[in-house]
Amino acid sequence: MDPTRDFIKGVKRLVIKKQEEVVTYISSPTPVLADRVYSPRAAAMDPTRDFIKGVKRLVIKVGTAVVTRTEGRLALGRLGALCEQIKELNSSGFEVIMVTSGAVGVGRQRLRYRKLVNSSFADLQKPQVELDGKACASVGQSGLMALYDTLFSQAWFLACFLLHILLLDVTSSQLLVTDSDFKDPDFRMQLSQTVNTLLALRVIPVFNENDAISTRKAPYEDSFGIFWDNDSLAALLALELKADLLVLLSDVEGLYSGPPGEPHSKLIHTYVKERHQSEITFGDKSRVGRGGMTAKVKAAVYAAYAGIPVVITSGFTTDSITKVLKGERVGTLFHQDASKWMLHGEDGAHDMAVSARECSRRLQISSLANSIRVLADMEDPIYRVLKRTELAEGIILEKTSCPLGVLLIVFESRPDALVQIASLAVRSGNGLLLKGGKEAMRSNAILHKVITGAIPDFIGQKLIGLVTSRDEIPDLLKLDDVIDLVIPRGSNKLVTQIKESTKIPVLGHAGLNVYLPDGICHVYVDKSADLEMAKHIVLDAKIDYPAACNAMETLLIHKDLLKTEGLNDLIVELKSEGVALFGGPRASLEFDIPEAPLFHHEYNSMACTVEVVDDIHAAIDHIHHHGSAHTDCIIAKDLEAAEIFLHQVDSAAVFYNASTRFCDGARFGLGAEVGISTSRIHARGPVGVEGLLTTRWILKGNGQIVDGDKGVVYTHRNLPV
């Protein structure tokens, strides 16, 4: 205790003055809800929360730790403040959906009291049996809902009394659901219609899992379950009801880097899965609920990667929801684009040093140097004789390799890409023009200086040119008499724009079909597959580097594997790793997952499409119809099925019992790659040195002429190279 506040020990009677919020109304003969001037977005907005401006519909999940106090009694003050905030949002035009926990806690408190009243003194001396949770839920649900109704109504009537005007009260409605309900498509459609009707009438829908009659197994045991607790129910409802934001209220301010009580734990303002997943240490499970922070994070990751922003924040403060909707930097934000932001201001000096070290490791300088050494140690690929043929006596024809000429390569903001591309160009004897992303402009300039400084003077440092301005690209694309090949590394849109702007041949991901995304890689799990092997391959193909073009985007499953324990484990692992699953028409029904809008989709994130197929031929048809001819894989024990797949799937790379992530120039032993081509002309798959070469014919004779082929006897005999 502060020494100057020691007198507090003797305080027994005190007066508390609460400052009331100033509320302004516009004069109107008949006051209506829309007349109220209230803008929760008036404060300065954090740049990462700019999306809040577009929020209209939000789901608010209230945890048991918020609803009840430590000793199990209801936290009426917190609930009152919560209902007041929701009332304000409702009157401001927001569509608010609540998901509440706490029914079991409320029911347990009531049943304990009832048991105490009805017990004799002798009964109380006996060991007390824990009350049945389902009975507690049954009693608590009605009590909890009655409390919400009262709080919403009294909040309005109190405001009306103080302002001496008559306004309608806020009405709430109860919706109890179970996991099995969501397996019925008609139920999901009717649920959406009902909620839309309630929201149009400014009624607050209050959801809770119907624990009293639920037959669902324990959390995360059943992969065919749709939700496992009220956190995952809130995430599911946010997707089903097309919410713009999900707010998960907790008993702490948000997600911390360690247990919140430890001195070195820091609040994480923006969760980046690639950065924080391995760093976070969770504390104890929720003191009263089923999930705790672990369950909240899993639900938040699931919703965020499916496109619904999520904020985990404290339910103990009186204005946390209002602050979230002002765009203030409170709580922990989960957003599918968070990895692109990487807030530097979030780091202290120590964290900045640690992050710098981690980033330096990610540069993989050692691996980069090794790939260049592979190129340097390679047999000289230029002017190599590929084939020798005796055309006729004394006439020898040789097919030899030679450089393409001058390459123009437009690449992303990765400095290591410049090193790989320049090394390949030098090794293949090509001139090179490079245009990197503006974010790496300075790094590229330094690397370009180092590389050109190593080129011998008799060749000249102008062998490799660095284009620094984006404005120069259109002019370069007109130089079809000087530049021989353009290779754009980037989005399908970039490839398409360049193809439409030049006569120069273009080699890119999009290949010949520029309307398909460039990396829709499939993994097909055959009925003969070793499902333990399949689990490891599928997880690696999806989560090793989700943004890579060789990451799995679609998982195809043979119908005979449905309901098997191995497939069950595979789906559970994907979900627990934070992969958002979207289904085709069959899989969405089988696994109770949201239906994918289309199969022609490259997520580049922790999400993928799942579909069920009848057999291997249906899988091959699916790949040909919806794939991008990049990399596709079969997992099977049946060698005959594997051979059918390997020979009939017409992709640049086709794998058997191996992750699609192996489709990479360095992993193929090419030393490096300028990209992966899905084109069928010139180069296909990872493009290394050989993809940057063409051929010439060298013919050697001793005075022979054709003269209508008179006297020429053609032998066409193959000679050793």
XYZ file of C-alpha atoms in Angstrom:
721
model
C 0.000 0.000 0.000
C 1.112 3.548 -0.745
C 2.151 5.098 2.633
C 0.080 8.188 1.902
C -3.033 6.004 1.526
C -2.614 4.132 4.822
C -5.775 5.749 6.186
C -7.778 3.545 3.779
C -7.525 0.727 6.321
C -9.960 2.567 8.554
C -12.553 3.370 5.888
C -16.001 1.854 6.468
C -18.479 4.397 5.046
C -17.866 6.036 1.679
C -19.718 8.047 -0.966
C -19.214 7.186 -4.655
C -20.000 9.751 -7.364
C -20.307 8.328 -10.876
C -20.034 10.739 -13.806
C -22.890 10.129 -16.198
C -22.436 10.058 -19.950
C -23.798 13.177 -21.641
C -26.425 12.101 -24.126
C -27.720 14.483 -26.804
C -31.005 14.189 -28.654
C -32.161 16.007 -31.753
C -35.483 17.741 -31.306
C -38.302 15.819 -32.895
C -42.082 15.777 -32.405
C -41.856 11.996 -31.987
C -38.480 10.829 -30.664
C -37.221 7.739 -32.435
C -34.085 5.609 -32.119
C -32.449 7.051 -35.228
C -32.563 10.561 -33.722
C -29.953 9.789 -31.124
C -26.522 11.292 -31.825
C -23.995 8.660 -30.811
C -20.807 7.851 -32.656
C -18.488 5.254 -31.113
C -16.071 5.904 -33.988
C -15.377 9.543 -33.154
C -11.974 8.961 -31.475
C -8.659 8.643 -33.301
C -8.465 5.253 -34.991
C -5.464 2.921 -34.956
C -4.355 2.336 -38.590
C -4.605 -1.452 -38.183
C -8.241 -1.092 -37.067
C -9.309 0.928 -40.104
C -11.595 -1.930 -41.196
C -13.836 -1.030 -38.218
C -15.339 1.744 -40.353
C -17.176 -0.905 -42.373
C -18.539 -2.866 -39.403
C -22.311 -3.039 -39.130
C -23.033 -6.546 -37.816
C -21.017 -7.928 -34.929
C -21.082 -10.996 -32.718
C -20.176 -10.506 -29.041
C -19.251 -13.578 -27.014
C -19.437 -13.274 -23.224
C -17.441 -15.863 -21.265
C -18.398 -17.497 -17.993
C -15.562 -15.657 -16.243
C -17.230 -12.371 -17.260
C -20.753 -13.446 -16.280
C -19.788 -14.752 -12.819
C -17.539 -13.666 -9.987
C -14.722 -15.749 -8.519
C -16.993 -17.293 -5.874
C -19.573 -18.226 -8.533
C -22.119 -15.456 -7.951
C -23.385 -13.380 -10.871
C -21.327 -10.289 -11.713
C -24.312 -7.932 -11.994
C -22.188 -4.793 -12.348
C -20.262 -6.177 -15.326
C -23.412 -7.502 -16.954
C -25.130 -4.158 -16.473
C -22.256 -2.290 -18.143
C -22.233 -4.834 -20.970
C -25.967 -4.457 -21.604
C -25.636 -0.663 -21.546
C -22.921 -0.802 -24.248
C -24.995 -3.163 -26.390
C -28.041 -0.918 -25.958
C -25.984 2.053 -27.211
C -24.783 0.092 -30.228
C -28.297 -1.070 -30.995
C -29.626 2.487 -30.937
C -26.743 3.615 -33.192
C -27.738 1.240 -35.965
C -25.370 -1.660 -35.271
C -26.691 -5.204 -35.570
C -25.568 -6.978 -32.401
C -25.668 -10.744 -31.843
C -24.722 -12.135 -28.424
C -23.305 -15.542 -27.544
C -23.306 -16.050 -23.799
C -21.864 -18.603 -21.431
C -22.732 -18.851 -17.747
C -25.956 -20.886 -17.740
C -24.286 -23.798 -15.954
C -22.794 -21.436 -13.351
C -26.143 -19.709 -12.725
C -27.930 -23.052 -12.476
C -25.307 -24.513 -10.147
C -25.703 -21.584 -7.781
C -29.499 -21.977 -7.723
C -29.422 -25.772 -7.307
C -26.867 -25.573 -4.500
C -29.171 -23.198 -2.670
C -32.169 -25.444 -3.350
C -30.232 -28.485 -2.153
C -29.163 -26.642 0.979
C -32.745 -25.636 1.797
C -34.036 -29.184 1.324
C -31.235 -30.964 3.204
C -31.224 -32.004 6.835
C -28.256 -31.386 9.096
C -27.329 -35.070 8.752
C -27.420 -34.818 4.958
C -24.991 -31.931 5.063
C -22.468 -34.022 7.039
C -22.234 -36.540 4.203
C -19.782 -36.150 1.268
C -21.377 -33.804 -1.256
C -21.809 -35.115 -4.797
C -21.075 -32.656 -7.620
C -24.249 -31.453 -9.297
C -25.011 -32.741 -12.791
C -23.906 -30.156 -15.370
C -26.861 -30.741 -17.664
C -29.319 -30.191 -14.830
C -27.463 -26.997 -13.894
C -27.675 -25.834 -17.506
C -31.409 -26.544 -17.654
C -32.086 -24.456 -14.555
C -29.574 -21.743 -15.409
C -30.660 -21.011 -18.971
C -34.011 -19.523 -18.047
C -32.494 -17.581 -15.160
C -29.692 -16.149 -17.262
C -32.076 -15.099 -20.020
C -34.453 -13.495 -17.521
C -31.504 -11.500 -16.173
C -30.569 -10.242 -19.645
C -34.188 -9.251 -20.335
C -34.315 -7.318 -17.081
C -30.992 -5.554 -17.606
C -31.788 -4.514 -21.178
C -35.221 -3.215 -20.148
C -34.085 -1.420 -17.001
C -31.180 0.206 -18.799
C -33.645 1.798 -21.191
C -36.286 2.687 -18.619
C -33.666 4.307 -16.400
C -32.403 6.397 -19.319
C -35.978 7.342 -20.216
C -36.748 8.379 -16.645
C -33.678 10.601 -16.423
C -34.367 12.265 -19.770
C -38.149 12.573 -19.254
C -38.966 11.133 -22.659
C -40.642 7.951 -23.777
C -38.646 5.434 -25.792
C -39.145 1.760 -26.544
C -37.072 -0.687 -24.488
C -34.534 -3.107 -25.970
C -35.894 -6.585 -26.520
C -33.741 -9.685 -26.426
C -34.496 -13.183 -27.690
C -33.093 -16.551 -26.675
C -31.797 -19.066 -29.207
C -30.539 -22.392 -27.850
C -28.598 -24.555 -30.298
C -26.701 -27.843 -30.291
C -23.917 -29.113 -32.458
C -26.189 -31.573 -34.262
C -28.572 -28.767 -35.311
C -25.990 -27.380 -37.731
C -25.784 -30.651 -39.626
C -29.168 -29.824 -41.139
C -28.901 -27.346 -44.078
C -32.561 -26.381 -43.608
C -31.848 -25.464 -39.981
C -28.935 -23.248 -40.991
C -31.060 -21.463 -43.581
C -33.951 -20.974 -41.160
C -31.572 -19.764 -38.454
C -30.190 -17.097 -40.768
C -33.685 -15.949 -41.743
C -34.831 -15.773 -38.118
C -31.801 -13.780 -36.997
C -32.151 -11.361 -39.917
C -35.779 -10.775 -38.958
C -34.875 -10.164 -35.306
C -32.099 -7.743 -36.218
C -34.392 -5.829 -38.574
C -36.715 -5.336 -35.566
C -33.721 -4.230 -33.431
C -34.044 -7.291 -31.214
C -30.822 -8.654 -29.664
C -30.472 -12.412 -30.429
C -28.790 -14.160 -27.481
C -27.284 -17.554 -28.343
C -26.152 -20.294 -26.011
C -25.292 -23.932 -26.483
C -28.124 -26.057 -25.147
C -25.954 -28.031 -22.709
C -29.039 -29.519 -21.091
C -29.695 -31.816 -24.064
C -26.387 -31.714 -25.971
C -24.912 -35.111 -26.890
C -21.659 -33.681 -28.183
C -18.396 -35.232 -27.024
C -15.694 -33.367 -25.131
C -14.052 -30.408 -26.891
C -11.913 -31.267 -29.944
C -12.472 -35.016 -29.649
C -14.979 -35.285 -32.476
C -13.789 -33.919 -35.820
C -17.281 -34.142 -37.244
C -18.493 -31.685 -34.629
C -19.203 -28.180 -35.837
C -18.389 -26.401 -32.609
C -16.914 -27.490 -29.289
C -17.696 -24.676 -26.868
C -19.253 -21.222 -26.927
C -16.067 -19.652 -28.331
C -16.149 -21.894 -31.402
C -19.944 -21.444 -31.554
C -19.386 -17.674 -31.724
C -16.865 -18.124 -34.557
C -19.283 -20.402 -36.412
C -22.170 -17.943 -36.024
C -19.976 -15.071 -37.210
C -19.403 -16.989 -40.453
C -22.937 -18.352 -40.792
C -24.594 -14.983 -40.149
C -22.039 -13.008 -42.203
C -20.847 -10.799 -39.370
C -18.297 -8.036 -39.946
C -16.593 -8.477 -36.568
C -16.373 -10.974 -33.712
C -15.586 -9.728 -30.176
C -14.594 -12.338 -27.570
C -14.834 -10.956 -24.035
C -12.440 -12.439 -21.503
C -11.302 -11.861 -17.914
C -8.000 -10.389 -19.146
C -7.203 -7.538 -21.542
C -6.353 -9.860 -24.433
C -3.775 -12.426 -25.474
C -0.437 -12.202 -23.703
C 2.951 -13.602 -24.686
C 2.824 -15.672 -21.485
C 0.559 -16.138 -18.450
C -0.832 -12.625 -17.730
C 0.329 -12.703 -14.108
C 3.995 -13.121 -14.994
C 6.059 -9.911 -15.083
C 7.627 -10.497 -18.500
C 4.331 -11.262 -20.262
C 3.284 -8.615 -22.788
C -0.082 -7.899 -24.327
C -0.091 -8.822 -28.021
C -2.045 -6.110 -29.846
C -2.039 -7.866 -33.231
C -1.737 -11.652 -33.488
C 0.449 -12.889 -36.341
C 0.206 -16.668 -36.497
C 3.585 -17.201 -38.148
C 5.235 -15.132 -35.431
C 3.287 -15.764 -32.240
C 2.110 -19.371 -32.477
C 5.380 -20.846 -31.228
C 6.145 -18.007 -28.777
C 2.981 -17.977 -26.660
C 2.723 -19.936 -23.411
C -0.861 -20.295 -22.204
C -1.695 -20.110 -18.520
C -4.285 -22.141 -16.671
C -7.596 -23.170 -18.161
C -10.577 -20.937 -17.427
C -11.449 -21.053 -13.724
C -15.139 -21.592 -14.497
C -15.680 -22.181 -18.227
C -14.630 -25.022 -20.519
C -12.128 -23.301 -22.758
C -10.058 -20.417 -21.458
C -7.657 -18.473 -23.670
C -6.574 -21.544 -25.666
C -10.124 -22.054 -26.921
C -10.510 -18.343 -27.679
C -7.335 -18.242 -29.745
C -8.348 -21.318 -31.749
C -11.769 -19.829 -32.434
C -10.232 -16.454 -33.309
C -7.705 -17.975 -35.726
C -10.445 -20.033 -37.384
C -12.721 -17.013 -37.908
C -9.944 -14.586 -38.887
C -8.490 -16.831 -41.580
C -12.021 -17.316 -42.916
C -12.309 -13.539 -43.328
C -13.985 -12.369 -40.081
C -11.793 -10.007 -37.988
C -11.725 -10.915 -34.286
C -10.827 -8.912 -31.173
C -10.221 -10.592 -27.804
C -10.598 -7.991 -25.065
C -11.594 -7.586 -21.437
C -15.191 -7.947 -20.336
C -14.319 -6.425 -16.964
C -14.138 -2.828 -18.214
C -17.261 -0.757 -18.756
C -16.418 0.477 -22.252
C -14.314 -2.229 -23.940
C -16.763 -2.864 -26.796
C -17.201 0.858 -27.422
C -13.418 1.283 -27.623
C -13.144 -1.603 -30.086
C -15.693 0.078 -32.344
C -13.862 3.395 -32.090
C -10.887 1.606 -33.602
C -8.782 2.064 -30.483
C -5.849 -0.271 -29.939
C -7.390 -2.375 -27.195
C -7.287 -6.124 -26.799
C -5.756 -8.480 -29.353
C -6.733 -8.262 -33.009
C -6.845 -11.352 -35.251
C -6.983 -10.507 -38.965
C -6.199 -12.519 -42.091
C -3.885 -9.721 -43.328
C -2.083 -9.260 -40.007
C 1.145 -10.869 -41.257
C 1.428 -8.066 -43.842
C 1.310 -5.324 -41.220
C 4.007 -6.424 -38.721
C 3.664 -3.461 -36.395
C 7.100 -2.170 -35.443
C 5.773 0.139 -32.770
C 4.634 -2.882 -30.805
C 8.169 -3.938 -29.970
C 10.362 -2.711 -27.171
C 14.141 -2.561 -27.512
C 14.609 -6.174 -26.423
C 11.820 -7.467 -28.657
C 13.162 -5.490 -31.608
C 16.561 -7.119 -31.142
C 15.004 -10.578 -30.900
C 12.833 -9.920 -33.967
C 15.845 -8.677 -35.911
C 17.691 -11.864 -35.089
C 14.724 -13.989 -36.154
C 14.400 -12.061 -39.410
C 18.092 -12.498 -40.131
C 17.659 -16.231 -39.722
C 14.756 -16.194 -42.120
C 16.996 -14.743 -44.794
C 18.599 -18.192 -44.854
C 21.890 -16.798 -46.042
C 23.601 -20.129 -45.559
C 21.027 -21.922 -47.703
C 21.240 -19.184 -50.322
C 25.030 -19.457 -50.464
C 24.803 -23.237 -50.818
C 22.404 -22.956 -53.759
C 24.820 -20.582 -55.514
C 27.709 -22.990 -54.898
C 25.650 -25.739 -56.535
C 25.386 -23.533 -59.624
C 29.087 -22.696 -59.537
C 30.110 -26.354 -59.261
C 27.771 -27.421 -62.055
C 29.212 -28.552 -65.403
C 29.259 -25.620 -67.798
C 25.814 -25.746 -69.430
C 26.604 -23.340 -72.304
C 27.543 -24.685 -75.763
C 27.280 -28.223 -74.464
C 26.731 -30.813 -77.179
C 23.392 -32.461 -76.511
C 23.257 -34.724 -79.559
C 25.559 -35.713 -82.463
C 24.291 -37.218 -85.704
C 26.042 -38.296 -88.904
C 23.729 -37.042 -91.667
C 25.837 -38.512 -94.467
C 29.424 -39.482 -94.920
C 31.563 -36.514 -93.817
C 28.599 -34.427 -92.564
C 28.207 -34.175 -88.759
C 25.269 -32.376 -87.138
C 25.452 -31.254 -83.501
C 22.642 -29.972 -81.293
C 24.133 -27.578 -78.698
C 22.860 -25.492 -75.802
C 23.117 -21.717 -75.820
C 21.758 -18.715 -73.881
C 18.346 -17.275 -74.673
C 19.795 -13.762 -74.860
C 18.454 -10.973 -72.656
C 15.968 -11.639 -69.853
C 13.654 -9.119 -68.180
C 12.556 -10.421 -64.797
C 10.019 -8.619 -62.606
C 10.036 -10.061 -59.096
C 8.579 -9.553 -55.632
C 10.088 -7.733 -52.639
C 12.505 -10.491 -51.679
C 16.208 -9.578 -51.803
C 17.171 -13.271 -51.928
C 15.218 -13.521 -55.208
C 17.638 -11.053 -56.823
C 20.629 -13.189 -55.803
C 19.077 -16.405 -57.142
C 17.981 -14.864 -60.432
C 21.308 -13.112 -61.049
C 23.219 -16.331 -60.297
C 21.094 -18.291 -62.767
C 21.531 -15.632 -65.447
C 25.329 -15.617 -65.077
C 25.496 -19.416 -65.044
C 23.347 -19.642 -68.191
C 25.198 -16.819 -69.965
C 22.174 -14.529 -70.319
C 22.044 -10.761 -70.071
C 19.639 -9.634 -67.375
C 17.369 -6.708 -66.518
C 15.921 -6.833 -63.003
C 12.943 -4.988 -61.490
C 12.273 -5.813 -57.839
C 9.583 -4.643 -55.463
C 9.923 -1.098 -54.159
C 9.961 -2.307 -50.540
C 13.360 -3.963 -51.115
C 14.766 -1.213 -53.350
C 17.775 -0.366 -51.171
C 18.655 -3.986 -50.456
C 18.427 -4.767 -54.158
C 20.704 -1.832 -55.018
C 23.401 -3.045 -52.604
C 23.148 -6.671 -53.741
C 23.271 -5.582 -57.383
C 26.445 -3.603 -56.693
C 28.086 -6.586 -54.975
C 27.166 -9.032 -57.761
C 28.166 -6.799 -60.686
C 31.398 -5.974 -58.891
C 32.355 -9.643 -59.137
C 31.849 -9.815 -62.929
C 35.198 -9.739 -64.842
C 35.995 -6.525 -66.693
C 36.229 -8.249 -70.089
C 32.535 -9.181 -69.749
C 31.368 -5.918 -68.227
C 29.198 -4.993 -65.251
C 26.346 -4.031 -67.579
C 25.611 -7.743 -68.016
C 23.071 -7.267 -65.195
C 21.009 -4.081 -65.141
C 18.783 -2.935 -62.283
C 15.565 -1.140 -63.203
C 14.691 1.208 -60.349
C 11.508 2.868 -61.611
C 8.194 1.225 -62.337
C 7.654 3.780 -65.102
C 10.435 2.177 -67.165
C 8.647 -1.177 -67.492
C 6.186 -0.178 -70.289
C 9.075 1.073 -72.442
C 11.109 -2.083 -71.824
C 8.150 -4.270 -72.822
C 8.222 -2.627 -76.267
C 11.823 -3.740 -76.930
C 10.996 -7.082 -78.543
C 14.025 -6.681 -80.819
C 16.388 -6.565 -77.823
C 14.742 -8.506 -74.966
C 14.152 -12.197 -75.600
C 12.081 -13.356 -72.618
C 10.043 -11.752 -69.827
C 9.564 -13.642 -66.576
C 7.110 -12.021 -64.129
C 7.229 -13.491 -60.604
C 4.048 -12.560 -58.809
C 0.299 -12.631 -59.079
C -1.760 -13.927 -61.952
C -2.888 -10.322 -62.516
C 0.733 -9.241 -63.045
C 1.349 -12.044 -65.558
C -1.824 -11.157 -67.450
C -1.008 -7.431 -67.561
C 2.481 -8.072 -68.905
C 1.248 -10.553 -71.533
C -1.247 -7.995 -72.785
C 1.422 -5.283 -72.948
C 4.207 -6.920 -74.949
C 5.120 -8.980 -78.008
C 8.031 -10.518 -76.111
C 7.465 -14.155 -75.017
C 6.336 -14.323 -71.376
C 7.079 -17.220 -69.049
C 4.958 -17.172 -65.884
C 2.874 -19.118 -63.415
C -0.275 -18.599 -65.397
C 1.050 -20.549 -68.364
C -1.329 -20.629 -71.288
C -4.489 -20.265 -69.229
C -4.311 -16.864 -67.570
C -7.774 -17.195 -66.102
C -6.807 -19.794 -63.509
C -4.927 -18.927 -60.312
C -1.319 -20.016 -60.428
C -0.949 -22.449 -57.543
C -4.025 -24.589 -56.938
C -2.195 -27.698 -55.757
C -4.178 -30.836 -54.909
C -3.488 -33.728 -52.554
C -5.628 -36.789 -53.284
C -5.913 -39.354 -50.462
C -6.734 -42.695 -52.066
C -8.747 -45.393 -50.297
C -5.547 -47.465 -50.052
C -3.573 -44.690 -48.324
C -1.701 -45.070 -45.053
C -3.706 -42.445 -43.162
C -0.939 -41.712 -40.660
C 1.359 -40.928 -43.589
C -1.431 -38.947 -45.226
C -1.837 -36.803 -42.092
C 1.847 -35.843 -42.060
C 1.934 -35.084 -45.798
C -1.286 -33.048 -45.821
C -0.266 -30.986 -42.784
C 3.151 -30.237 -44.275
C 1.685 -29.389 -47.680
C -0.694 -26.879 -46.069
C 1.017 -25.339 -43.052
C 4.777 -25.486 -43.841
C 4.438 -22.227 -45.822
C 0.769 -21.493 -46.646
C 1.546 -18.511 -48.913
C 3.816 -20.522 -51.239
C 2.552 -21.418 -54.707
C 3.339 -25.097 -54.000
C 1.183 -25.249 -50.843
C -1.881 -27.495 -50.901
C -5.096 -25.607 -51.643
C -7.487 -28.542 -52.195
C -7.695 -31.858 -50.347
C -9.506 -34.640 -52.225
C -10.688 -37.647 -50.195
C -11.861 -41.032 -51.479
C -15.435 -41.685 -50.357
C -14.505 -45.027 -48.709
C -12.446 -43.145 -46.100
C -15.447 -41.296 -44.669
C -16.149 -42.019 -40.993
C -12.768 -43.698 -40.511
C -10.702 -42.875 -37.440
C -7.664 -41.952 -39.545
C -9.578 -39.350 -41.549
C -11.136 -38.129 -38.314
C -7.626 -37.503 -36.901
C -6.539 -35.731 -40.098
C -9.461 -33.284 -40.004
C -8.939 -32.655 -36.279
C -5.239 -31.886 -36.843
C -6.021 -29.415 -39.620
C -8.559 -27.619 -37.443
C -6.326 -27.587 -34.367
C -3.503 -26.073 -36.434
C -5.830 -23.217 -37.324
C -6.616 -24.253 -40.904
C -10.025 -22.970 -42.010
C -11.805 -25.706 -43.953
C -14.266 -25.046 -46.769
C -16.089 -27.865 -48.477
C -17.319 -28.798 -51.889
C -20.976 -29.845 -52.145
C -20.278 -33.296 -50.674
C -17.622 -32.425 -48.089
C -19.579 -29.491 -46.669
C -22.379 -31.918 -45.767
C -20.118 -34.728 -44.568
C -17.908 -32.561 -42.344
C -20.385 -29.764 -41.548
C -18.068 -27.049 -42.815
C -18.907 -23.890 -44.792
C -19.261 -24.452 -48.522
C -16.424 -23.133 -50.665
C -17.627 -20.396 -53.026
C -15.702 -22.016 -55.894
C -12.985 -24.611 -56.500
C -10.895 -22.189 -58.610
C -9.467 -20.495 -55.547
C -5.942 -20.044 -54.217
C -6.102 -19.118 -50.523
C -2.396 -18.389 -49.903
C -3.260 -18.657 -46.199
C -4.231 -21.119 -43.495
C -7.315 -22.295 -45.357
C -8.113 -24.970 -47.901
C -10.942 -26.639 -49.786
C -11.973 -30.223 -49.031
C -14.012 -32.432 -51.349
C -15.067 -36.084 -51.470
C -14.627 -38.027 -54.736
C -15.873 -41.442 -55.817
C -12.574 -42.835 -57.112
C -9.187 -41.994 -58.576
C -10.650 -41.147 -61.981
C -13.021 -38.627 -60.391
C -10.027 -37.134 -58.574
C -8.083 -36.790 -61.834
C -11.093 -35.192 -63.559
C -11.456 -32.755 -60.676
C -7.776 -31.761 -60.888
C -7.928 -31.244 -64.668
C -11.122 -29.218 -64.393
C -10.236 -27.056 -61.373
C -6.445 -27.171 -61.046
C -3.747 -24.926 -62.439
C -1.345 -27.646 -63.677
C 1.200 -26.720 -61.001
C 1.797 -29.572 -58.519
C -0.546 -32.406 -57.575
C -0.021 -35.403 -55.304
C -1.508 -38.827 -54.605
C -1.167 -40.648 -51.293
C -1.725 -44.373 -51.774
C -0.403 -47.875 -51.100
C -1.929 -49.211 -54.321
C 0.895 -49.003 -56.893
C -1.499 -49.434 -59.806
C -3.580 -46.474 -58.643
C -0.405 -44.443 -58.154
C 0.787 -45.192 -61.712
C -2.594 -44.168 -63.140
C -2.387 -40.872 -61.261
C 1.243 -40.182 -62.189
C 0.668 -40.793 -65.895
C -2.761 -39.222 -66.336
C -2.515 -36.024 -64.256
C -1.227 -33.407 -66.679
C 0.595 -31.041 -64.317
C 4.087 -29.600 -64.282
C 4.919 -31.758 -61.236
C 3.097 -34.908 -60.091
C 4.072 -36.535 -56.769
C 3.473 -39.891 -55.105
C 3.475 -40.094 -51.288
C 5.358 -36.806 -50.848
C 4.462 -33.225 -49.931
C 3.768 -30.729 -52.720
C 6.240 -28.417 -50.967
C 9.080 -30.383 -52.601
C 8.315 -28.647 -55.906
C 11.137 -26.136 -55.633
C 14.267 -25.465 -57.673
C 16.671 -25.757 -54.730
C 15.005 -28.957 -53.489
C 15.144 -30.387 -57.021
C 18.898 -29.794 -57.053
C 18.679 -27.052 -59.669
C 20.636 -24.750 -57.395
C 17.995 -22.023 -57.665
C 14.963 -21.086 -59.735
C 13.589 -18.014 -61.422
C 10.090 -19.299 -60.809
C 7.744 -22.198 -61.488
C 6.134 -22.339 -64.907
C 2.827 -24.026 -65.667
C 3.270 -23.382 -69.379
C 3.682 -26.363 -71.707
C 6.023 -24.519 -74.052
C 9.772 -24.152 -73.491
C 10.059 -24.713 -69.720
C 7.734 -26.365 -67.228
C 7.876 -26.675 -63.447
C 10.761 -25.120 -61.472
C 12.816 -23.144 -63.989
C 16.546 -23.425 -63.330
C 19.548 -23.068 -65.639
C 18.190 -25.424 -68.317
C 14.993 -23.382 -68.546
C 17.064 -20.314 -69.457
C 18.801 -22.039 -72.361
C 17.767 -22.767 -75.896
C 19.491 -24.822 -78.606
C 21.424 -24.254 -81.812
C 22.348 -26.643 -84.637
C 26.014 -26.860 -85.672
C 26.727 -28.653 -88.945
C 30.288 -29.579 -90.030
C 31.126 -30.825 -93.538
C 33.964 -30.766 -96.086
C 32.474 -29.197 -99.176
C 29.219 -31.182 -99.633
C 26.297 -29.665 -101.556
C 22.661 -30.732 -101.899
C 22.162 -30.350 -105.663
C 18.717 -31.976 -105.474
C 20.143 -34.693 -103.221
C 21.979 -36.201 -106.208
C 24.703 -38.483 -104.994
C 23.972 -37.873 -101.274
C 23.423 -41.011 -99.234
C 21.837 -40.110 -95.871
C 22.878 -42.338 -92.975
C 21.276 -40.443 -90.014
C 23.456 -42.377 -87.612
C 23.550 -41.361 -83.961
C 27.065 -40.681 -82.686
C 28.351 -40.647 -79.129
C 28.339 -37.171 -77.570
